[in-house]
Amino acid sequence: MTSLYEEISPDPPDNVPVRRVTMTVNGEKRAADVEPRLLLAHLLRYGFMLTGTHTGCDTSNCGACTVLFDGKAIKSCTMLAVQADGHDVETVEGLATASELHPIQEGFKHEHGLQCGFCTPGMMLAAKALLDENDDPTEDEVRWAMSGNLCRCTGYQNIVKSVLWAAEKLRAEGRS
Amino acid sequence: MYPSRFRYEAPRSLDQAIDLLRTGGGEAKVLAGGQSLVPLLKLRFAAPELLVDINNIPGLDYHRVDPDGTIRIGALCRHADLERSTVLSSGQPTMAAAAPLIADPIVRNRGTLVGSLCHADPQGDWASVMTALGGHVVAQGADGRRSIPVAQFVTGPFQNVLAIDEIAVEAVVPAPKGTVAGGYLKLERRVGDFATAGVAVAIETSGELITRAGIGLTGVGGATIDAVDAAKALVGRPLSAESIGQAADLAAQAARPRTDHRGSAEYKRHIVHTFVVRILSRITESAERAA
């Protein structure tokens, strides 16, 4: 699979040098030929069709494009796809199983942690990065960890509640 | 938004990276954390012909203290590493205070201190901190390494003294001679915004007397401001309400703020004054509590 901006933009196509990259996305090995300037967010969305990763502000302010890169939350609109070569990427599509929502997703559902839902994938992955490291965060720690993700609907209260709900559920399940 | 085309190389050694930069002939850029460079590429403020990604070069992600107390931060040490560092929380209060205030938590997972210094944004927090600490940058080129004081490293907004085939490989905070104290305060409209104003203070004391002081100002001029006179007002005497007031006055005078959407020049100058007083007063208060 080749990912060039020609496919998503009206740039004149010419002989664009591409690089083969392989990475693990949500536990699955994926390969693509990418031009170096392709952003990771765009490879995920337009190359791998994992459209749960949203691009909001495009200037690394909003965090809607947050994914886990080797387990750490990063903004995928501010990383080149070539940089992910040989690395592990987790997107929102990797949270749920075929039959079951992830406790973080359940938390957002249960506590009404979303309205329009645009920021939610990034919020949930920022939450996952936090809960992977700290299974019993205080409200303050949740707010601090989520402070790189913007939401224009909720006023954040229910997002914080959702993450705390998920933390409790994960602890109860012994999954943390 | 996406960048204009560039060639991309990800060398495995500094020597290879330096070679690549030389072949790039000034049209090459080093990519470390990318948290400033990638947005610039996307906005097409930067359009290098070659990008030299140094993330695959082993041995650059360290930060450590030498036996003599010198702190060394490698080119791939991320802000998040410094935020969690026990080395800093136990021994370098100015840096420890600044680390959690850089950008936002997600950007901190990628961005680097050395990259921030190289980017030379007048709004960059680390440049003020390193200025206050009298730090320097170690640059490596084909002919070896050289050390450049931070105050001379930056020549203007987004400009530094690195030669086209040099890489900043390390930032260094010199070993303190006395007991260290200090802090960093930043006013921002929200997390992740650039500083409306920021103040870094680093002092060393011997007994009651201040033996060294540095004050760096963020976001209140065309470049990071080294408030030399303000720092001088502190040295050679104990910290007192009088010396704190003098330093704060001189720091506010050294600021060259401009009125913009973050606030008026007068307001920013006032913030600088307030922050100098606040950081130094906290030092006196904690010294009193300890006594």
Tab-separated table of C-alpha atoms in Angstrom:
chain	number	residue	atom	x	y	z
A	1	MET	CA	0.000	0.000	0.000
A	2	THR	CA	1.374	3.372	-0.978
A	3	SER	CA	0.431	6.538	0.824
A	4	LEU	CA	1.117	9.795	-0.954
A	5	TYR	CA	-0.483	13.144	-0.550
A	6	GLU	CA	-1.370	12.988	-4.262
A	7	GLU	CA	-4.104	10.586	-3.311
A	8	ILE	CA	-5.652	13.055	-0.950
A	9	SER	CA	-4.677	16.363	-2.528
A	10	PRO	CA	-4.542	17.905	-5.980
A	11	ASP	CA	-0.727	18.234	-5.991
A	12	PRO	CA	0.799	17.337	-9.361
A	13	PRO	CA	2.036	13.760	-9.107
A	14	ASP	CA	5.626	13.173	-10.054
A	15	ASN	CA	8.315	10.736	-9.113
A	16	VAL	CA	7.960	10.845	-5.374
A	17	PRO	CA	10.495	8.788	-3.445
A	18	VAL	CA	8.750	6.562	-0.944
A	19	ARG	CA	9.969	4.563	1.972
A	20	ARG	CA	8.689	1.229	3.162
A	21	VAL	CA	7.711	1.337	6.811
A	22	THR	CA	6.439	-1.439	9.001
A	23	MET	CA	4.825	-0.940	12.349
A	24	THR	CA	2.532	-2.681	14.767
A	25	VAL	CA	-0.871	-1.036	14.851
A	26	ASN	CA	-3.281	-2.307	17.493
A	27	GLY	CA	-1.267	-5.510	17.752
A	28	GLU	CA	-1.253	-6.143	14.004
A	29	LYS	CA	1.792	-5.822	11.738
A	30	ARG	CA	1.167	-3.193	9.059
A	31	ALA	CA	3.347	-2.064	6.183
A	32	ALA	CA	3.097	0.911	3.883
A	33	ASP	CA	5.138	2.821	1.353
A	34	VAL	CA	5.027	6.414	2.461
A	35	GLU	CA	6.521	9.636	1.300
A	36	PRO	CA	8.588	11.069	4.141
A	37	ARG	CA	6.359	14.095	4.653
A	38	LEU	CA	3.284	11.985	5.347
A	39	LEU	CA	2.053	12.588	8.876
A	40	LEU	CA	1.344	9.609	11.094
A	41	ALA	CA	-2.241	10.802	11.620
A	42	HIS	CA	-2.771	10.773	7.858
A	43	LEU	CA	-1.246	7.311	7.401
A	44	LEU	CA	-3.586	5.983	10.076
A	45	ARG	CA	-6.641	7.691	8.633
A	46	TYR	CA	-6.126	7.500	4.874
A	47	GLY	CA	-3.623	4.648	4.572
A	48	PHE	CA	-4.893	2.210	7.171
A	49	MET	CA	-8.445	3.609	7.179
A	50	LEU	CA	-8.377	3.845	10.963
A	51	THR	CA	-10.501	6.957	11.008
A	52	GLY	CA	-11.018	6.967	14.760
A	53	THR	CA	-7.881	9.071	15.028
A	54	HIS	CA	-9.183	12.580	14.418
A	55	THR	CA	-7.297	15.607	13.211
A	56	GLY	CA	-8.691	18.713	14.829
A	57	CYS	CA	-6.493	21.751	15.054
A	58	ASP	CA	-3.581	20.437	12.959
A	59	THR	CA	-1.241	22.593	15.073
A	60	SER	CA	-0.645	20.211	17.988
A	61	ASN	CA	-2.925	22.116	20.324
A	62	CYS	CA	-6.073	20.014	20.561
A	63	GLY	CA	-4.948	16.416	21.076
A	64	ALA	CA	-7.790	14.867	19.036
A	65	CYS	CA	-5.113	12.929	17.093
A	66	THR	CA	-3.570	11.432	20.252
A	67	VAL	CA	-2.407	7.839	19.847
A	68	LEU	CA	-0.093	5.678	21.922
A	69	PHE	CA	3.403	5.376	20.482
A	70	ASP	CA	5.351	2.630	22.257
A	71	GLY	CA	2.821	3.072	25.056
A	72	LYS	CA	3.200	6.827	25.383
A	73	ALA	CA	0.584	9.357	24.345
A	74	ILE	CA	1.716	11.451	21.388
A	75	LYS	CA	0.008	13.758	18.916
A	76	SER	CA	0.019	11.850	15.634
A	77	CYS	CA	-0.432	15.035	13.570
A	78	THR	CA	2.965	16.130	14.874
A	79	MET	CA	4.880	13.002	13.969
A	80	LEU	CA	5.928	11.748	10.563
A	81	ALA	CA	4.726	8.310	9.535
A	82	VAL	CA	8.329	7.321	8.699
A	83	GLN	CA	9.219	7.916	12.336
A	84	ALA	CA	6.862	5.127	13.367
A	85	ASP	CA	8.894	2.581	11.401
A	86	GLY	CA	9.528	-0.366	13.702
A	87	HIS	CA	7.386	1.054	16.496
A	88	ASP	CA	4.171	0.154	18.228
A	89	VAL	CA	1.092	2.306	17.653
A	90	GLU	CA	-2.222	2.010	19.422
A	91	THR	CA	-5.321	3.849	18.234
A	92	VAL	CA	-8.852	4.066	19.575
A	93	GLU	CA	-9.777	1.100	17.382
A	94	GLY	CA	-7.496	-1.021	19.561
A	95	LEU	CA	-9.455	-0.399	22.755
A	96	ALA	CA	-12.596	-2.497	22.313
A	97	THR	CA	-12.747	-6.194	21.507
A	98	ALA	CA	-15.357	-7.600	19.127
A	99	SER	CA	-17.787	-8.165	21.961
A	100	GLU	CA	-16.787	-5.764	24.674
A	101	LEU	CA	-16.013	-2.096	25.174
A	102	HIS	CA	-12.835	-1.190	26.996
A	103	PRO	CA	-13.546	0.060	30.549
A	104	ILE	CA	-12.398	3.522	29.442
A	105	GLN	CA	-15.012	3.491	26.678
A	106	GLU	CA	-17.592	2.187	29.136
A	107	GLY	CA	-16.633	5.007	31.475
A	108	PHE	CA	-17.246	7.648	28.806
A	109	LYS	CA	-20.616	6.045	28.069
A	110	HIS	CA	-21.621	5.655	31.692
A	111	GLU	CA	-20.579	9.132	32.830
A	112	HIS	CA	-21.610	10.963	29.638
A	113	GLY	CA	-18.003	11.918	28.916
A	114	LEU	CA	-18.781	13.077	25.409
A	115	GLN	CA	-21.235	15.201	23.528
A	116	CYS	CA	-20.135	15.645	19.909
A	117	GLY	CA	-17.453	12.986	20.349
A	118	PHE	CA	-14.784	14.603	18.210
A	119	CYS	CA	-12.169	14.828	20.965
A	120	THR	CA	-13.136	11.493	22.517
A	121	PRO	CA	-10.629	9.148	20.810
A	122	GLY	CA	-7.737	11.389	21.870
A	123	MET	CA	-9.203	11.773	25.345
A	124	MET	CA	-9.505	8.031	25.770
A	125	LEU	CA	-5.941	7.333	24.685
A	126	ALA	CA	-4.575	10.067	26.942
A	127	ALA	CA	-6.617	8.398	29.701
A	128	LYS	CA	-5.193	4.989	28.800
A	129	ALA	CA	-1.630	6.303	28.987
A	130	LEU	CA	-2.416	7.679	32.442
A	131	LEU	CA	-4.159	4.551	33.749
A	132	ASP	CA	-1.439	2.254	32.394
A	133	GLU	CA	0.964	4.132	34.622
A	134	ASN	CA	-1.258	5.029	37.570
A	135	ASP	CA	-4.237	2.798	38.338
A	136	ASP	CA	-5.607	5.001	41.101
A	137	PRO	CA	-5.255	8.625	40.029
A	138	THR	CA	-6.713	11.522	41.967
A	139	GLU	CA	-9.067	13.908	40.210
A	140	ASP	CA	-6.198	16.371	40.033
A	141	GLU	CA	-3.911	13.818	38.404
A	142	VAL	CA	-6.586	13.045	35.824
A	143	ARG	CA	-7.033	16.734	35.012
A	144	TRP	CA	-3.272	17.174	34.762
A	145	ALA	CA	-2.837	14.151	32.467
A	146	MET	CA	-5.692	15.240	30.205
A	147	SER	CA	-4.631	18.871	29.985
A	148	GLY	CA	-3.182	18.410	26.491
A	149	ASN	CA	-6.589	17.456	25.096
A	150	LEU	CA	-9.218	20.060	24.338
A	151	CYS	CA	-12.978	19.556	24.475
A	152	ARG	CA	-15.397	22.234	23.361
A	153	CYS	CA	-18.592	20.553	24.530
A	154	THR	CA	-18.422	19.037	27.945
A	155	GLY	CA	-16.606	21.495	30.154
A	156	TYR	CA	-14.439	18.489	31.104
A	157	GLN	CA	-16.345	17.544	34.273
A	158	ASN	CA	-17.811	14.384	32.824
A	159	ILE	CA	-14.586	13.472	31.061
A	160	VAL	CA	-12.794	13.507	34.397
A	161	LYS	CA	-15.601	11.465	35.959
A	162	SER	CA	-15.389	8.977	33.069
A	163	VAL	CA	-11.676	8.415	33.592
A	164	LEU	CA	-12.122	7.986	37.339
A	165	TRP	CA	-14.973	5.546	36.668
A	166	ALA	CA	-12.730	3.578	34.303
A	167	ALA	CA	-9.901	3.533	36.826
A	168	GLU	CA	-12.213	2.021	39.427
A	169	LYS	CA	-13.531	-0.555	36.979
A	170	LEU	CA	-10.032	-1.549	35.876
A	171	ARG	CA	-8.934	-1.924	39.495
A	172	ALA	CA	-12.002	-3.997	40.297
A	173	GLU	CA	-11.272	-6.234	37.316
A	174	GLY	CA	-7.643	-6.514	38.347
A	175	ARG	CA	-6.666	-5.357	34.873
A	176	SER	CA	-4.686	-2.344	35.929
B	1	MET	CA	-2.013	20.756	6.519
B	2	TYR	CA	1.077	18.823	5.577
B	3	PRO	CA	4.714	19.670	4.908
B	4	SER	CA	6.330	20.387	1.590
B	5	ARG	CA	8.517	17.594	0.237
B	6	PHE	CA	11.857	16.776	1.783
B	7	ARG	CA	14.327	13.938	1.762
B	8	TYR	CA	14.438	11.989	5.000
B	9	GLU	CA	17.348	10.189	6.590
B	10	ALA	CA	17.465	8.442	9.943
B	11	PRO	CA	21.160	7.821	10.651
B	12	ARG	CA	22.334	5.467	13.398
B	13	SER	CA	25.315	7.504	14.541
B	14	LEU	CA	26.221	11.134	15.164
B	15	ASP	CA	29.049	10.921	12.629
B	16	GLN	CA	26.615	9.819	9.922
B	17	ALA	CA	24.196	12.570	10.943
B	18	ILE	CA	26.928	15.201	10.747
B	19	ASP	CA	27.966	13.905	7.300
B	20	LEU	CA	24.370	14.151	6.129
B	21	LEU	CA	24.091	17.702	7.415
B	22	ARG	CA	27.248	18.628	5.532
B	23	THR	CA	25.891	17.182	2.285
B	24	GLY	CA	22.686	19.095	2.967
B	25	GLY	CA	24.683	22.296	2.642
B	26	GLY	CA	22.501	24.434	4.893
B	27	GLU	CA	19.229	23.113	3.487
B	28	ALA	CA	19.055	20.352	6.086
B	29	LYS	CA	17.321	20.364	9.468
B	30	VAL	CA	17.782	18.102	12.464
B	31	LEU	CA	14.615	16.404	13.705
B	32	ALA	CA	14.613	15.459	17.398
B	33	GLY	CA	11.292	15.725	19.270
B	34	GLY	CA	9.722	17.567	16.362
B	35	GLN	CA	7.184	19.381	18.518
B	36	SER	CA	8.196	22.763	17.118
B	37	LEU	CA	9.718	21.684	13.802
B	38	VAL	CA	6.834	19.541	12.535
B	39	PRO	CA	4.246	22.319	13.076
B	40	LEU	CA	6.631	24.716	11.300
B	41	LEU	CA	6.941	22.257	8.402
B	42	LYS	CA	3.177	21.937	8.206
B	43	LEU	CA	2.699	25.688	8.248
B	44	ARG	CA	5.511	25.796	5.665
B	45	PHE	CA	7.409	28.358	7.655
B	46	ALA	CA	10.189	25.802	7.298
B	47	ALA	CA	10.823	23.911	4.064
B	48	PRO	CA	14.147	22.078	4.393
B	49	GLU	CA	15.403	19.959	1.536
B	50	LEU	CA	16.633	17.246	3.909
B	51	LEU	CA	15.444	16.145	7.326
B	52	VAL	CA	17.991	14.327	9.482
B	53	ASP	CA	16.056	12.394	12.116
B	54	ILE	CA	18.355	11.745	15.088
B	55	ASN	CA	15.826	9.649	17.041
B	56	ASN	CA	17.506	6.388	16.048
B	57	ILE	CA	20.928	7.405	17.340
B	58	PRO	CA	21.566	5.470	20.545
B	59	GLY	CA	22.889	7.050	23.713
B	60	LEU	CA	21.367	10.536	23.495
B	61	ASP	CA	18.329	10.102	25.744
B	62	TYR	CA	20.121	10.506	29.060
B	63	HIS	CA	20.139	13.087	31.794
B	64	ARG	CA	22.522	12.672	34.675
B	65	VAL	CA	24.577	14.358	37.340
B	66	ASP	CA	28.350	14.030	37.311
B	67	PRO	CA	30.103	13.386	40.654
B	68	ASP	CA	31.040	17.083	40.790
B	69	GLY	CA	27.392	18.157	40.415
B	70	THR	CA	27.380	19.055	36.714
B	71	ILE	CA	24.027	18.198	35.113
B	72	ARG	CA	24.081	16.848	31.555
B	73	ILE	CA	21.008	16.505	29.358
B	74	GLY	CA	21.285	14.551	26.111
B	75	ALA	CA	19.703	15.658	22.850
B	76	LEU	CA	16.951	13.021	23.057
B	77	CYS	CA	16.031	13.528	26.716
B	78	ARG	CA	12.313	14.392	26.614
B	79	HIS	CA	10.563	17.006	28.722
B	80	ALA	CA	8.595	14.165	30.349
B	81	ASP	CA	11.854	12.516	31.462
B	82	LEU	CA	12.837	15.748	33.174
B	83	GLU	CA	9.377	16.170	34.692
B	84	ARG	CA	9.716	12.765	36.366
B	85	SER	CA	13.388	13.120	37.196
B	86	THR	CA	14.394	12.509	40.795
B	87	VAL	CA	17.765	13.982	39.863
B	88	LEU	CA	16.074	17.332	39.265
B	89	SER	CA	13.441	17.151	42.004
B	90	SER	CA	16.144	16.513	44.579
B	91	GLY	CA	18.832	18.838	43.310
B	92	GLN	CA	17.821	21.381	40.692
B	93	PRO	CA	14.693	23.334	41.716
B	94	THR	CA	14.630	25.770	38.782
B	95	MET	CA	14.588	22.971	36.215
B	96	ALA	CA	12.245	20.848	38.310
B	97	ALA	CA	9.770	23.736	38.455
B	98	ALA	CA	9.942	24.387	34.718
B	99	ALA	CA	9.636	20.821	33.414
B	100	PRO	CA	5.915	20.335	34.186
B	101	LEU	CA	5.103	23.747	32.692
B	102	ILE	CA	6.471	23.027	29.216
B	103	ALA	CA	3.685	22.796	26.612
B	104	ASP	CA	1.221	20.041	27.611
B	105	PRO	CA	1.695	16.462	28.884
B	106	ILE	CA	1.432	14.880	25.441
B	107	VAL	CA	3.868	17.266	23.800
B	108	ARG	CA	6.228	16.667	26.749
B	109	ASN	CA	6.405	12.976	25.801
B	110	ARG	CA	8.204	13.903	22.565
B	111	GLY	CA	9.748	17.355	22.871
B	112	THR	CA	13.326	17.753	24.066
B	113	LEU	CA	15.146	20.356	26.114
B	114	VAL	CA	18.058	20.572	23.685
B	115	GLY	CA	15.670	20.933	20.756
B	116	SER	CA	13.876	23.723	22.569
B	117	LEU	CA	17.178	25.578	23.018
B	118	CYS	CA	18.041	25.112	19.323
B	119	HIS	CA	14.608	26.272	18.196
B	120	ALA	CA	15.393	29.566	19.983
B	121	ASP	CA	11.826	30.725	20.317
B	122	PRO	CA	11.776	33.871	22.499
B	123	GLN	CA	8.817	32.221	24.221
B	124	GLY	CA	10.808	29.063	24.985
B	125	ASP	CA	10.851	28.212	28.682
B	126	TRP	CA	14.061	26.194	28.792
B	127	ALA	CA	16.153	29.011	27.341
B	128	SER	CA	15.269	31.237	30.317
B	129	VAL	CA	15.953	28.434	32.746
B	130	MET	CA	19.342	27.659	31.197
B	131	THR	CA	20.165	31.371	31.057
B	132	ALA	CA	19.444	31.713	34.772
B	133	LEU	CA	21.578	28.646	35.471
B	134	GLY	CA	24.490	29.819	33.312
B	135	GLY	CA	24.182	26.689	31.203
B	136	HIS	CA	25.776	25.862	27.909
B	137	VAL	CA	25.157	23.806	24.808
B	138	VAL	CA	27.631	21.223	23.526
B	139	ALA	CA	27.755	21.160	19.731
B	140	GLN	CA	29.357	18.334	17.796
B	141	GLY	CA	30.687	18.775	14.274
B	142	ALA	CA	33.185	17.053	11.987
B	143	ASP	CA	36.060	18.600	13.943
B	144	GLY	CA	34.858	17.542	17.368
B	145	ARG	CA	32.920	19.231	20.116
B	146	ARG	CA	32.660	22.777	21.382
B	147	SER	CA	30.788	24.281	24.283
B	148	ILE	CA	28.704	27.429	23.801
B	149	PRO	CA	27.170	29.430	26.685
B	150	VAL	CA	23.391	29.600	26.273
B	151	ALA	CA	23.543	33.401	26.343
B	152	GLN	CA	25.714	33.292	23.193
B	153	PHE	CA	24.034	30.295	21.605
B	154	VAL	CA	20.950	32.184	20.518
B	155	THR	CA	21.532	35.054	18.113
B	156	GLY	CA	17.945	36.116	17.562
B	157	PRO	CA	14.422	34.802	17.267
B	158	PHE	CA	14.652	31.225	15.891
B	159	GLN	CA	18.370	31.642	15.210
B	160	ASN	CA	21.357	29.979	16.816
B	161	VAL	CA	25.100	29.837	16.216
B	162	LEU	CA	25.293	26.187	15.120
B	163	ALA	CA	27.261	25.635	11.918
B	164	ILE	CA	25.392	23.844	9.143
B	165	ASP	CA	27.129	20.561	9.971
B	166	GLU	CA	26.895	20.805	13.759
B	167	ILE	CA	24.433	19.085	16.054
B	168	ALA	CA	23.613	20.208	19.573
B	169	VAL	CA	24.207	16.969	21.448
B	170	GLU	CA	23.975	18.019	25.075
B	171	ALA	CA	22.917	20.805	27.400
B	172	VAL	CA	25.054	21.337	30.486
B	173	VAL	CA	24.318	22.997	33.810
B	174	PRO	CA	27.614	23.769	35.543
B	175	ALA	CA	28.239	22.303	38.985
B	176	PRO	CA	27.048	24.661	41.717
B	177	LYS	CA	29.583	25.949	44.229
B	178	GLY	CA	27.036	26.675	46.929
B	179	THR	CA	23.589	25.477	47.967
B	180	VAL	CA	21.117	25.795	45.113
B	181	ALA	CA	17.667	27.360	45.259
B	182	GLY	CA	15.363	28.810	42.659
B	183	GLY	CA	12.175	28.375	40.725
B	184	TYR	CA	10.305	28.969	37.515
B	185	LEU	CA	6.922	30.622	37.186
B	186	LYS	CA	4.939	30.966	33.994
B	187	LEU	CA	1.683	32.716	33.290
B	188	GLU	CA	-0.253	31.056	30.502
B	189	ARG	CA	-3.821	31.507	29.376
B	190	ARG	CA	-4.286	27.752	29.339
B	191	VAL	CA	-2.114	24.646	29.412
B	192	GLY	CA	-0.039	24.382	26.262
B	193	ASP	CA	-0.154	28.056	25.391
B	194	PHE	CA	3.026	30.050	25.074
B	195	ALA	CA	3.980	32.064	28.130
B	196	THR	CA	2.342	35.439	28.588
B	197	ALA	CA	5.415	35.949	30.744
B	198	GLY	CA	7.780	33.608	32.530
B	199	VAL	CA	10.576	34.062	35.053
B	200	ALA	CA	13.407	31.694	35.915
B	201	VAL	CA	15.461	32.345	39.030
B	202	ALA	CA	18.502	30.331	40.099
B	203	ILE	CA	20.636	31.224	43.092
B	204	GLU	CA	23.477	29.658	45.031
B	205	THR	CA	24.093	30.447	48.662
B	206	SER	CA	26.952	29.953	51.033
B	207	GLY	CA	25.708	30.343	54.574
B	208	GLU	CA	23.419	33.378	54.489
B	209	LEU	CA	25.072	34.999	51.492
B	210	ILE	CA	24.074	34.639	47.883
B	211	THR	CA	27.183	33.748	45.907
B	212	ARG	CA	25.662	33.431	42.455
B	213	ALA	CA	22.366	34.481	40.911
B	214	GLY	CA	20.775	34.253	37.501
B	215	ILE	CA	17.410	35.514	36.282
B	216	GLY	CA	16.012	34.653	32.836
B	217	LEU	CA	12.819	36.124	31.370
B	218	THR	CA	10.489	34.334	28.928
B	219	GLY	CA	8.175	35.925	26.391
B	220	VAL	CA	8.873	39.539	27.251
B	221	GLY	CA	11.225	40.479	24.416
B	222	GLY	CA	12.498	39.536	20.983
B	223	ALA	CA	14.748	36.965	22.635
B	224	THR	CA	15.198	35.355	26.030
B	225	ILE	CA	16.286	38.078	28.419
B	226	ASP	CA	19.210	37.621	30.757
B	227	ALA	CA	18.335	40.043	33.573
B	228	VAL	CA	21.964	40.581	34.561
B	229	ASP	CA	21.479	43.678	36.723
B	230	ALA	CA	18.604	42.110	38.613
B	231	ALA	CA	20.744	39.063	39.371
B	232	LYS	CA	23.692	41.244	40.436
B	233	ALA	CA	21.484	43.030	42.972
B	234	LEU	CA	21.153	39.739	44.829
B	235	VAL	CA	24.786	38.662	44.958
B	236	GLY	CA	27.046	39.221	47.975
B	237	ARG	CA	24.238	39.743	50.469
B	238	PRO	CA	21.600	37.687	52.219
B	239	LEU	CA	18.159	37.475	50.691
B	240	SER	CA	15.987	40.211	52.210
B	241	ALA	CA	12.781	42.044	51.431
B	242	GLU	CA	14.950	44.920	50.241
B	243	SER	CA	17.146	42.885	47.884
B	244	ILE	CA	14.127	40.996	46.567
B	245	GLY	CA	12.385	44.293	45.796
B	246	GLN	CA	15.460	45.648	44.027
B	247	ALA	CA	15.905	42.510	41.930
B	248	ALA	CA	12.218	42.544	40.977
B	249	ASP	CA	12.393	46.236	39.961
B	250	LEU	CA	15.497	45.634	37.846
B	251	ALA	CA	14.042	42.509	36.220
B	252	ALA	CA	10.870	44.402	35.314
B	253	GLN	CA	13.043	47.155	33.816
B	254	ALA	CA	15.026	44.596	31.798
B	255	ALA	CA	11.832	43.179	30.279
B	256	ARG	CA	10.953	44.449	26.791
B	257	PRO	CA	7.381	43.230	26.491
B	258	ARG	CA	5.017	44.118	23.668
B	259	THR	CA	1.306	44.520	23.933
B	260	ASP	CA	-0.475	41.662	22.188
B	261	HIS	CA	-3.466	39.368	22.590
B	262	ARG	CA	-1.886	37.863	25.715
B	263	GLY	CA	-1.778	41.170	27.549
B	264	SER	CA	-0.468	44.704	27.604
B	265	ALA	CA	3.230	45.481	27.910
B	266	GLU	CA	2.555	47.075	31.282
B	267	TYR	CA	0.737	43.987	32.521
B	268	LYS	CA	3.555	41.661	31.429
B	269	ARG	CA	6.148	43.852	33.113
B	270	HIS	CA	4.071	43.723	36.266
B	271	ILE	CA	3.952	39.937	36.037
B	272	VAL	CA	7.749	39.772	35.779
B	273	HIS	CA	8.015	41.865	38.955
B	274	THR	CA	5.480	39.720	40.776
B	275	PHE	CA	7.116	36.456	39.737
B	276	VAL	CA	10.603	37.537	40.854
B	277	VAL	CA	9.192	38.506	44.246
B	278	ARG	CA	7.183	35.318	44.487
B	279	ILE	CA	10.041	32.940	43.641
B	280	LEU	CA	12.528	34.655	45.949
B	281	SER	CA	10.025	35.010	48.802
B	282	ARG	CA	9.262	31.306	48.609
B	283	ILE	CA	12.988	30.620	48.948
B	284	THR	CA	13.172	32.759	52.110
B	285	GLU	CA	10.029	31.158	53.506
B	286	SER	CA	11.295	27.622	52.983
B	287	ALA	CA	14.677	28.586	54.476
B	288	GLU	CA	12.855	29.971	57.523
B	289	ARG	CA	10.772	26.841	57.847
B	290	ALA	CA	13.904	24.703	57.655
B	291	ALA	CA	15.667	26.793	60.321
